[in-house]
mmCIF file of C-alpha atoms and ligand atoms in Angstrom:
data_model
loop_
_atom_site.group_PDB
_atom_site.id
_atom_site.type_symbol
_atom_site.label_atom_id
_atom_site.label_comp_id
_atom_site.label_asym_id
_atom_site.label_seq_id
_atom_site.Cartn_x
_atom_site.Cartn_y
_atom_site.Cartn_z
ATOM 1 C CA MET A 208 84.749 52.943 76.735
ATOM 2 C CA THR A 209 85.901 49.351 76.847
ATOM 3 C CA ALA A 210 89.532 49.136 77.840
ATOM 4 C CA GLN A 211 92.194 47.498 75.736
ATOM 5 C CA ILE A 212 93.673 44.541 77.551
ATOM 6 C CA LEU A 213 97.381 44.840 78.346
ATOM 7 C CA ASP A 214 98.356 41.282 77.548
ATOM 8 C CA GLY A 215 101.249 40.491 79.893
ATOM 9 C CA LYS A 216 101.260 36.875 78.833
ATOM 10 C CA LYS A 217 101.965 37.823 75.222
ATOM 11 C CA LEU A 218 104.472 40.568 76.082
ATOM 12 C CA ALA A 219 106.315 38.222 78.464
ATOM 13 C CA ALA A 220 106.474 35.547 75.739
ATOM 14 C CA ASP A 221 108.039 38.143 73.394
ATOM 15 C CA VAL A 222 110.606 39.085 76.075
ATOM 16 C CA ARG A 223 111.435 35.416 76.651
ATOM 17 C CA ALA A 224 111.817 34.759 72.912
ATOM 18 C CA GLU A 225 114.255 37.659 72.594
ATOM 19 C CA LEU A 226 116.139 36.492 75.699
ATOM 20 C CA ALA A 227 116.354 32.949 74.337
ATOM 21 C CA HIS A 228 118.187 34.322 71.280
ATOM 22 C CA LYS A 229 120.566 36.353 73.421
ATOM 23 C CA VAL A 230 121.281 33.448 75.772
ATOM 24 C CA ALA A 231 121.874 31.112 72.824
ATOM 25 C CA ALA A 232 124.509 33.559 71.562
ATOM 26 C CA LEU A 233 126.523 33.177 74.786
ATOM 27 C CA SER A 234 129.213 30.543 74.765
ATOM 28 C CA GLY A 235 129.182 27.461 77.040
ATOM 29 C CA ASP A 236 130.523 28.618 80.384
ATOM 30 C CA ASN A 237 128.699 31.919 80.090
ATOM 31 C CA VAL A 238 125.216 30.389 80.300
ATOM 32 C CA PRO A 239 123.343 32.339 82.994
ATOM 33 C CA VAL A 240 122.665 30.436 86.192
ATOM 34 C CA LEU A 241 119.890 31.533 88.535
ATOM 35 C CA ALA A 242 120.049 30.227 92.099
ATOM 36 C CA VAL A 243 116.690 30.220 93.880
ATOM 37 C CA VAL A 244 116.685 29.762 97.645
ATOM 38 C CA LEU A 245 113.369 28.412 98.883
ATOM 39 C CA VAL A 246 112.848 28.130 102.628
ATOM 40 C CA GLY A 247 109.997 26.044 104.033
ATOM 41 C CA ASP A 248 106.957 24.791 102.156
ATOM 42 C CA ASN A 249 104.744 27.791 101.506
ATOM 43 C CA GLU A 250 102.395 26.539 98.790
ATOM 44 C CA ALA A 251 102.255 29.828 96.841
ATOM 45 C CA SER A 252 106.064 30.164 96.943
ATOM 46 C CA ARG A 253 106.430 26.652 95.550
ATOM 47 C CA ILE A 254 104.153 27.515 92.635
ATOM 48 C CA TYR A 255 106.043 30.769 91.921
ATOM 49 C CA VAL A 256 109.396 28.956 92.018
ATOM 50 C CA ARG A 257 108.111 26.211 89.728
ATOM 51 C CA ASN A 258 106.974 28.883 87.228
ATOM 52 C CA LYS A 259 110.359 30.630 87.385
ATOM 53 C CA LYS A 260 112.198 27.367 86.792
ATOM 54 C CA LYS A 261 110.003 26.469 83.813
ATOM 55 C CA ALA A 262 110.386 29.921 82.239
ATOM 56 C CA ALA A 263 114.165 29.861 82.802
ATOM 57 C CA ALA A 264 114.472 26.512 81.043
ATOM 58 C CA GLU A 265 112.509 27.921 78.099
ATOM 59 C CA VAL A 266 115.103 30.661 77.508
ATOM 60 C CA GLY A 267 118.159 28.491 78.231
ATOM 61 C CA ILE A 268 118.881 29.878 81.701
ATOM 62 C CA VAL A 269 119.898 27.251 84.240
ATOM 63 C CA CYS A 270 117.759 27.523 87.374
ATOM 64 C CA GLU A 271 118.947 25.697 90.484
ATOM 65 C CA VAL A 272 116.564 25.565 93.426
ATOM 66 C CA PHE A 273 118.072 25.239 96.905
ATOM 67 C CA GLU A 274 115.353 23.973 99.215
ATOM 68 C CA MET A 275 115.838 24.596 102.926
ATOM 69 C CA SER A 276 113.824 23.405 105.884
ATOM 70 C CA ASP A 277 111.747 26.098 107.624
ATOM 71 C CA THR A 278 113.747 25.326 110.780
ATOM 72 C CA ILE A 279 116.978 26.623 109.202
ATOM 73 C CA GLY A 280 118.658 29.306 111.324
ATOM 74 C CA GLU A 281 119.652 32.766 110.136
ATOM 75 C CA GLN A 282 123.380 31.979 110.293
ATOM 76 C CA ALA A 283 122.998 28.785 108.277
ATOM 77 C CA LEU A 284 120.953 30.632 105.646
ATOM 78 C CA LEU A 285 123.564 33.395 105.496
ATOM 79 C CA ALA A 286 126.194 30.703 104.908
ATOM 80 C CA VAL A 287 124.174 29.384 101.934
ATOM 81 C CA ILE A 288 123.971 32.906 100.476
ATOM 82 C CA ASP A 289 127.690 33.395 100.967
ATOM 83 C CA GLU A 290 128.499 30.190 99.137
ATOM 84 C CA LEU A 291 126.326 31.294 96.199
ATOM 85 C CA ASN A 292 127.942 34.761 96.257
ATOM 86 C CA GLU A 293 131.362 33.125 95.950
ATOM 87 C CA ASN A 294 130.379 30.572 93.306
ATOM 88 C CA PRO A 295 131.601 31.970 89.957
ATOM 89 C CA HIS A 296 129.086 29.851 88.047
ATOM 90 C CA VAL A 297 126.115 31.516 89.741
ATOM 91 C CA SER A 298 124.995 34.664 87.897
ATOM 92 C CA GLY A 299 121.982 35.601 89.996
ATOM 93 C CA ILE A 300 120.546 34.772 93.401
ATOM 94 C CA ILE A 301 117.012 35.169 94.707
ATOM 95 C CA VAL A 302 115.533 34.236 98.039
ATOM 96 C CA GLN A 303 111.844 33.494 97.623
ATOM 97 C CA LEU A 304 109.760 35.520 100.074
ATOM 98 C CA PRO A 305 108.157 35.299 102.555
ATOM 99 C CA LEU A 306 110.722 33.795 104.919
ATOM 100 C CA PRO A 307 109.751 32.084 108.201
ATOM 101 C CA ALA A 308 109.088 34.553 111.028
ATOM 102 C CA HIS A 309 112.319 33.763 112.919
ATOM 103 C CA ILE A 310 114.444 34.996 109.999
ATOM 104 C CA ASN A 311 115.018 38.701 109.379
ATOM 105 C CA PRO A 312 114.482 39.119 105.617
ATOM 106 C CA LEU A 313 116.472 42.359 105.450
ATOM 107 C CA LYS A 314 119.525 40.633 106.908
ATOM 108 C CA ILE A 315 119.305 37.881 104.293
ATOM 109 C CA LEU A 316 118.570 40.163 101.325
ATOM 110 C CA ALA A 317 121.388 42.510 102.321
ATOM 111 C CA ALA A 318 123.807 39.542 102.245
ATOM 112 C CA ILE A 319 123.220 38.887 98.530
ATOM 113 C CA ARG A 320 126.077 40.393 96.543
ATOM 114 C CA PRO A 321 124.485 43.428 94.814
ATOM 115 C CA GLN A 322 125.765 42.371 91.367
ATOM 116 C CA LYS A 323 123.997 39.009 91.784
ATOM 117 C CA ASP A 324 120.852 40.467 93.381
ATOM 118 C CA VAL A 325 118.523 39.831 90.426
ATOM 119 C CA ASP A 326 115.412 40.580 92.512
ATOM 120 C CA GLY A 327 116.835 44.032 93.285
ATOM 121 C CA PHE A 328 115.776 43.605 96.937
ATOM 122 C CA ASN A 329 119.194 44.276 98.454
ATOM 123 C CA PRO A 330 118.963 47.719 100.122
ATOM 124 C CA TYR A 331 122.021 48.786 98.112
ATOM 125 C CA ASN A 332 120.135 48.283 94.835
ATOM 126 C CA ALA A 333 116.968 49.832 96.297
ATOM 127 C CA GLY A 334 119.141 52.830 97.253
ATOM 128 C CA LEU A 335 120.683 53.092 93.793
ATOM 129 C CA LEU A 336 117.170 53.108 92.304
ATOM 130 C CA ALA A 337 116.115 55.817 94.766
ATOM 131 C CA CYS A 338 119.190 57.835 93.699
ATOM 132 C CA ARG A 339 118.244 57.391 90.026
ATOM 133 C CA GLU A 340 121.481 55.529 89.321
ATOM 134 C CA PRO A 341 121.250 53.545 86.079
ATOM 135 C CA GLN A 342 123.370 50.656 87.434
ATOM 136 C CA ALA A 343 120.635 49.771 89.968
ATOM 137 C CA VAL A 344 119.208 46.281 89.577
ATOM 138 C CA VAL A 345 115.495 47.066 89.391
ATOM 139 C CA SER A 346 113.148 44.516 90.893
ATOM 140 C CA ALA A 347 111.162 42.445 88.483
ATOM 141 C CA THR A 348 107.568 43.479 89.169
ATOM 142 C CA PRO A 349 108.146 47.253 88.848
ATOM 143 C CA LYS A 350 110.212 46.609 85.717
ATOM 144 C CA GLY A 351 107.335 44.526 84.320
ATOM 145 C CA ILE A 352 104.854 47.310 85.136
ATOM 146 C CA LEU A 353 107.040 49.843 83.301
ATOM 147 C CA ARG A 354 107.311 47.568 80.245
ATOM 148 C CA LEU A 355 103.530 47.126 80.166
ATOM 149 C CA LEU A 356 103.031 50.902 80.332
ATOM 150 C CA GLN A 357 105.646 51.483 77.625
ATOM 151 C CA SER A 358 103.910 48.917 75.414
ATOM 152 C CA THR A 359 100.931 51.289 75.130
ATOM 153 C CA GLY A 360 103.186 53.868 73.453
ATOM 154 C CA MET A 361 102.081 56.514 75.954
ATOM 155 C CA ASN A 362 104.455 59.275 77.015
ATOM 156 C CA LEU A 363 104.999 58.799 80.743
ATOM 157 C CA ALA A 364 106.460 62.249 81.431
ATOM 158 C CA GLY A 365 104.172 64.281 83.666
ATOM 159 C CA LYS A 366 101.582 61.537 84.074
ATOM 160 C CA HIS A 367 100.051 61.336 87.522
ATOM 161 C CA VAL A 368 100.503 57.818 88.893
ATOM 162 C CA VAL A 369 98.727 56.721 92.049
ATOM 163 C CA VAL A 370 100.354 53.632 93.540
ATOM 164 C CA ILE A 371 98.206 51.728 96.018
ATOM 165 C CA GLY A 372 100.545 49.898 98.399
ATOM 166 C CA ARG A 373 103.962 50.716 99.833
ATOM 167 C CA SER A 374 105.651 47.312 100.011
ATOM 168 C CA ASN A 375 109.405 46.972 99.555
ATOM 169 C CA ILE A 376 108.932 44.553 96.676
ATOM 170 C CA VAL A 377 106.318 46.399 94.604
ATOM 171 C CA GLY A 378 104.850 49.723 95.782
ATOM 172 C CA ARG A 379 108.048 51.555 96.760
ATOM 173 C CA PRO A 380 110.280 50.435 93.883
ATOM 174 C CA ALA A 381 107.438 50.927 91.360
ATOM 175 C CA ALA A 382 106.969 54.486 92.649
ATOM 176 C CA MET A 383 110.725 55.165 92.370
ATOM 177 C CA LEU A 384 110.999 53.694 88.892
ATOM 178 C CA LEU A 385 108.040 55.707 87.597
ATOM 179 C CA LEU A 386 109.366 58.837 89.301
ATOM 180 C CA ASN A 387 112.657 58.217 87.472
ATOM 181 C CA HIS A 388 110.598 58.152 84.258
ATOM 182 C CA ASP A 389 109.275 61.631 85.012
ATOM 183 C CA CYS A 390 105.864 60.627 86.330
ATOM 184 C CA THR A 391 104.293 62.535 89.204
ATOM 185 C CA VAL A 392 103.823 59.838 91.803
ATOM 186 C CA THR A 393 101.481 59.566 94.762
ATOM 187 C CA ILE A 394 102.071 56.597 97.067
ATOM 188 C CA THR A 395 99.035 55.508 99.052
ATOM 189 C CA HIS A 396 98.641 52.880 101.758
ATOM 190 C CA SER A 397 96.344 51.533 104.458
ATOM 191 C CA HIS A 398 96.352 54.848 106.374
ATOM 192 C CA THR A 399 95.614 57.009 103.349
ATOM 193 C CA ARG A 400 92.433 59.052 103.684
ATOM 194 C CA ASN A 401 89.963 59.359 100.834
ATOM 195 C CA LEU A 402 91.767 56.901 98.580
ATOM 196 C CA PRO A 403 89.113 56.972 95.795
ATOM 197 C CA GLU A 404 89.434 60.759 95.677
ATOM 198 C CA LEU A 405 93.145 60.346 94.934
ATOM 199 C CA THR A 406 92.817 57.519 92.413
ATOM 200 C CA ARG A 407 90.192 59.533 90.506
ATOM 201 C CA GLN A 408 92.909 62.116 89.791
ATOM 202 C CA ALA A 409 95.305 59.517 88.364
ATOM 203 C CA ASP A 410 96.284 59.025 84.742
ATOM 204 C CA ILE A 411 97.733 55.670 85.822
ATOM 205 C CA VAL A 412 96.692 53.549 88.801
ATOM 206 C CA VAL A 413 99.014 50.801 90.040
ATOM 207 C CA ALA A 414 97.129 48.591 92.489
ATOM 208 C CA ALA A 415 99.498 46.564 94.677
ATOM 209 C CA CYS A 416 97.832 46.231 98.056
ATOM 210 C CA GLY A 417 96.620 42.615 98.152
ATOM 211 C CA CYS A 418 92.939 43.537 98.631
ATOM 212 C CA PRO A 419 90.672 41.553 96.304
ATOM 213 C CA LYS A 420 88.668 43.781 93.899
ATOM 214 C CA LEU A 421 89.275 46.902 96.017
ATOM 215 C CA VAL A 422 89.439 49.322 93.081
ATOM 216 C CA LYS A 423 85.956 50.052 91.739
ATOM 217 C CA LYS A 424 84.617 51.770 88.638
ATOM 218 C CA ASP A 425 83.982 55.086 90.422
ATOM 219 C CA TRP A 426 87.622 55.202 91.619
ATOM 220 C CA ILE A 427 88.927 55.633 88.080
ATOM 221 C CA LYS A 428 89.097 58.636 85.754
ATOM 222 C CA PHE A 429 87.679 57.972 82.295
ATOM 223 C CA GLY A 430 90.507 56.797 80.027
ATOM 224 C CA ALA A 431 93.038 56.102 82.800
ATOM 225 C CA VAL A 432 95.459 53.170 82.597
ATOM 226 C CA VAL A 433 95.022 50.534 85.307
ATOM 227 C CA ILE A 434 97.769 48.111 86.307
ATOM 228 C CA ASP A 435 96.674 45.352 88.662
ATOM 229 C CA VAL A 436 99.481 43.682 90.629
ATOM 230 C CA GLY A 437 97.200 41.767 93.002
ATOM 231 C CA ILE A 438 97.016 37.990 93.052
ATOM 232 C CA ASN A 439 94.201 37.043 95.420
ATOM 233 C CA ARG A 440 91.808 34.188 95.873
ATOM 234 C CA LEU A 441 88.155 35.099 96.252
ATOM 235 C CA ASP A 442 85.501 32.373 96.441
ATOM 236 C CA GLY A 443 88.071 29.906 95.110
ATOM 237 C CA LYS A 444 88.841 32.063 92.060
ATOM 238 C CA LEU A 445 91.949 34.084 91.247
ATOM 239 C CA CYS A 446 91.386 37.849 91.156
ATOM 240 C CA GLY A 447 93.371 41.059 91.360
ATOM 241 C CA ASP A 448 93.126 44.203 93.481
ATOM 242 C CA VAL A 449 90.914 45.748 90.789
ATOM 243 C CA ASP A 450 87.295 44.912 90.074
ATOM 244 C CA PHE A 451 88.138 44.081 86.469
ATOM 245 C CA GLU A 452 84.606 43.691 85.099
ATOM 246 C CA GLN A 453 83.620 47.153 86.380
ATOM 247 C CA VAL A 454 86.835 49.048 85.720
ATOM 248 C CA LYS A 455 87.318 47.814 82.140
ATOM 249 C CA GLU A 456 84.279 49.962 81.227
ATOM 250 C CA ILE A 457 86.126 53.132 82.277
ATOM 251 C CA ALA A 458 89.858 52.574 81.689
ATOM 252 C CA SER A 459 91.696 52.944 78.378
ATOM 253 C CA TYR A 460 94.045 50.048 79.192
ATOM 254 C CA ILE A 461 93.842 47.435 81.927
ATOM 255 C CA THR A 462 95.901 44.384 82.923
ATOM 256 C CA PRO A 463 94.011 41.148 83.559
ATOM 257 C CA VAL A 464 94.628 38.760 86.467
ATOM 258 C CA PRO A 465 95.943 36.248 85.637
ATOM 259 C CA GLY A 466 97.890 37.080 82.474
ATOM 260 C CA GLY A 467 98.942 40.668 83.206
ATOM 261 C CA VAL A 468 101.734 41.655 85.576
ATOM 262 C CA GLY A 469 102.484 38.084 86.803
ATOM 263 C CA PRO A 470 104.105 36.721 83.634
ATOM 264 C CA MET A 471 106.012 39.996 83.184
ATOM 265 C CA THR A 472 107.541 39.619 86.668
ATOM 266 C CA VAL A 473 108.995 36.243 85.704
ATOM 267 C CA ALA A 474 110.248 37.522 82.325
ATOM 268 C CA MET A 475 111.955 40.530 83.973
ATOM 269 C CA LEU A 476 113.635 38.261 86.540
ATOM 270 C CA LEU A 477 115.103 36.262 83.647
ATOM 271 C CA GLU A 478 116.219 39.469 81.936
ATOM 272 C CA ASN A 479 117.914 40.584 85.167
ATOM 273 C CA THR A 480 119.630 37.188 85.370
ATOM 274 C CA TYR A 481 120.900 37.485 81.805
ATOM 275 C CA GLU A 482 122.217 40.974 82.541
ATOM 276 C CA ALA A 483 123.848 39.714 85.754
ATOM 277 C CA ALA A 484 125.599 36.980 83.769
ATOM 278 C CA LEU A 485 127.088 39.664 81.507
ATOM 279 C CA ARG A 486 128.441 41.410 84.616
ATOM 280 C CA GLN A 487 130.305 38.339 85.944
ATOM 281 C CA PRO A 488 133.907 39.348 86.583
ATOM 282 C CA THR A 489 135.185 36.138 84.967
ATOM 283 C CA HIS A 490 133.974 37.513 81.661
ATOM 284 C CA GLU A 491 134.967 41.146 81.899
ATOM 285 C CA CYS A 492 136.986 40.559 78.755
ATOM 286 C CA CYS A 493 133.918 40.678 76.510
ATOM 287 C CA HIS A 494 131.058 41.355 78.924
ATOM 288 C CA GLY A 495 130.008 37.795 78.345
ATOM 289 C CA HIS A 496 129.470 37.922 74.606
ATOM 290 C CA GLY A 497 132.231 35.417 73.933
ATOM 291 C CA HIS A 498 133.726 37.241 70.954
ATOM 292 C CA CYS A 499 136.976 38.112 72.695
ATOM 293 C CA GLY A 500 138.451 34.699 71.868
ATOM 294 C CA CYS A 501 139.911 34.213 75.346
ATOM 295 C CA HIS A 502 140.294 30.770 76.940
ATOM 296 C CA LYS A 503 137.322 31.346 79.274
ATOM 297 C CA HIS A 504 134.931 30.724 76.413
ATOM 298 C CA ASN A 505 136.536 27.559 75.106
ATOM 299 C CA ASP A 506 135.651 25.024 77.805
HETATM 300 N N1 GUN B 135 107.501 36.780 96.872
HETATM 301 C C1 GUN B 135 106.521 37.417 96.216
HETATM 302 N N2 GUN B 135 106.993 38.031 95.114
HETATM 303 C C2 GUN B 135 108.313 37.772 95.088
HETATM 304 C C3 GUN B 135 109.355 38.124 94.175
HETATM 305 O O1 GUN B 135 109.170 38.824 93.176
HETATM 306 N N3 GUN B 135 110.585 37.660 94.492
HETATM 307 C C4 GUN B 135 110.815 36.895 95.598
HETATM 308 N N4 GUN B 135 112.069 36.511 95.836
HETATM 309 N N5 GUN B 135 109.881 36.562 96.451
HETATM 310 C C5 GUN B 135 108.626 36.989 96.187
#
């Protein structure tokens, strides 16, 4: 078998095109605004933020980047978040991770107003997802993984998913989201014994551990679907957590790196921002669609 490639680049472009139409239909003061807080000068974070800004512009979402020195204190950063929470023009807020070691990320993420938490990293939204509450803001990467799986047309109910990695930003929320879609989910991590034995039982493998080319051909059941969340550098080249060249011979579908999950993450962040803009209390009148005729849409 040679796997079909799950083309995240193409799917993300489709999502962005649809979003662009929806955003264009919003009236002037309803245009979604994404505030990105970037602390310090982590090279990878800068690249991710640049990509988010470019993609936002493409769909008509305003993206404002707030760059902070890596010497900023926790209190000062909390004050920035508070200002963005209170700003009625800001629809969504993200804090690019990782943060410098002297800042407690949980404290910062918990300070983002849940309705504006378009990364879904606030523990309140993570809790809503864990409780299977539909109003949870679901973080972008798990949402992108789900969309990629749904694009195959497969029925997810009862499928055995093995998630490799238990991070707050991918492994855990991806496991919850797939559980909420009736999958049977096994979460594995660095202490898991006999990992290949577990992945061989999976209908779907989600690799999100940050280990270059960890997942080999003999880890995968014939015809399984393989989602690679890893973005690693090996010998100067970008690669995922899956040994793509080997595994594509066994899987039915596989995501490439780059061009798989990465572009979907950005597209889902923009979708979350659009949805957050519709939730802004200033536009409760029409949920942001602008057809209520009230003065808020006539600026
Ligand atoms: N760092 C790595 N991935 C992400 C992400 O999806 N959102 C944020 N805010 N930071 C990240």
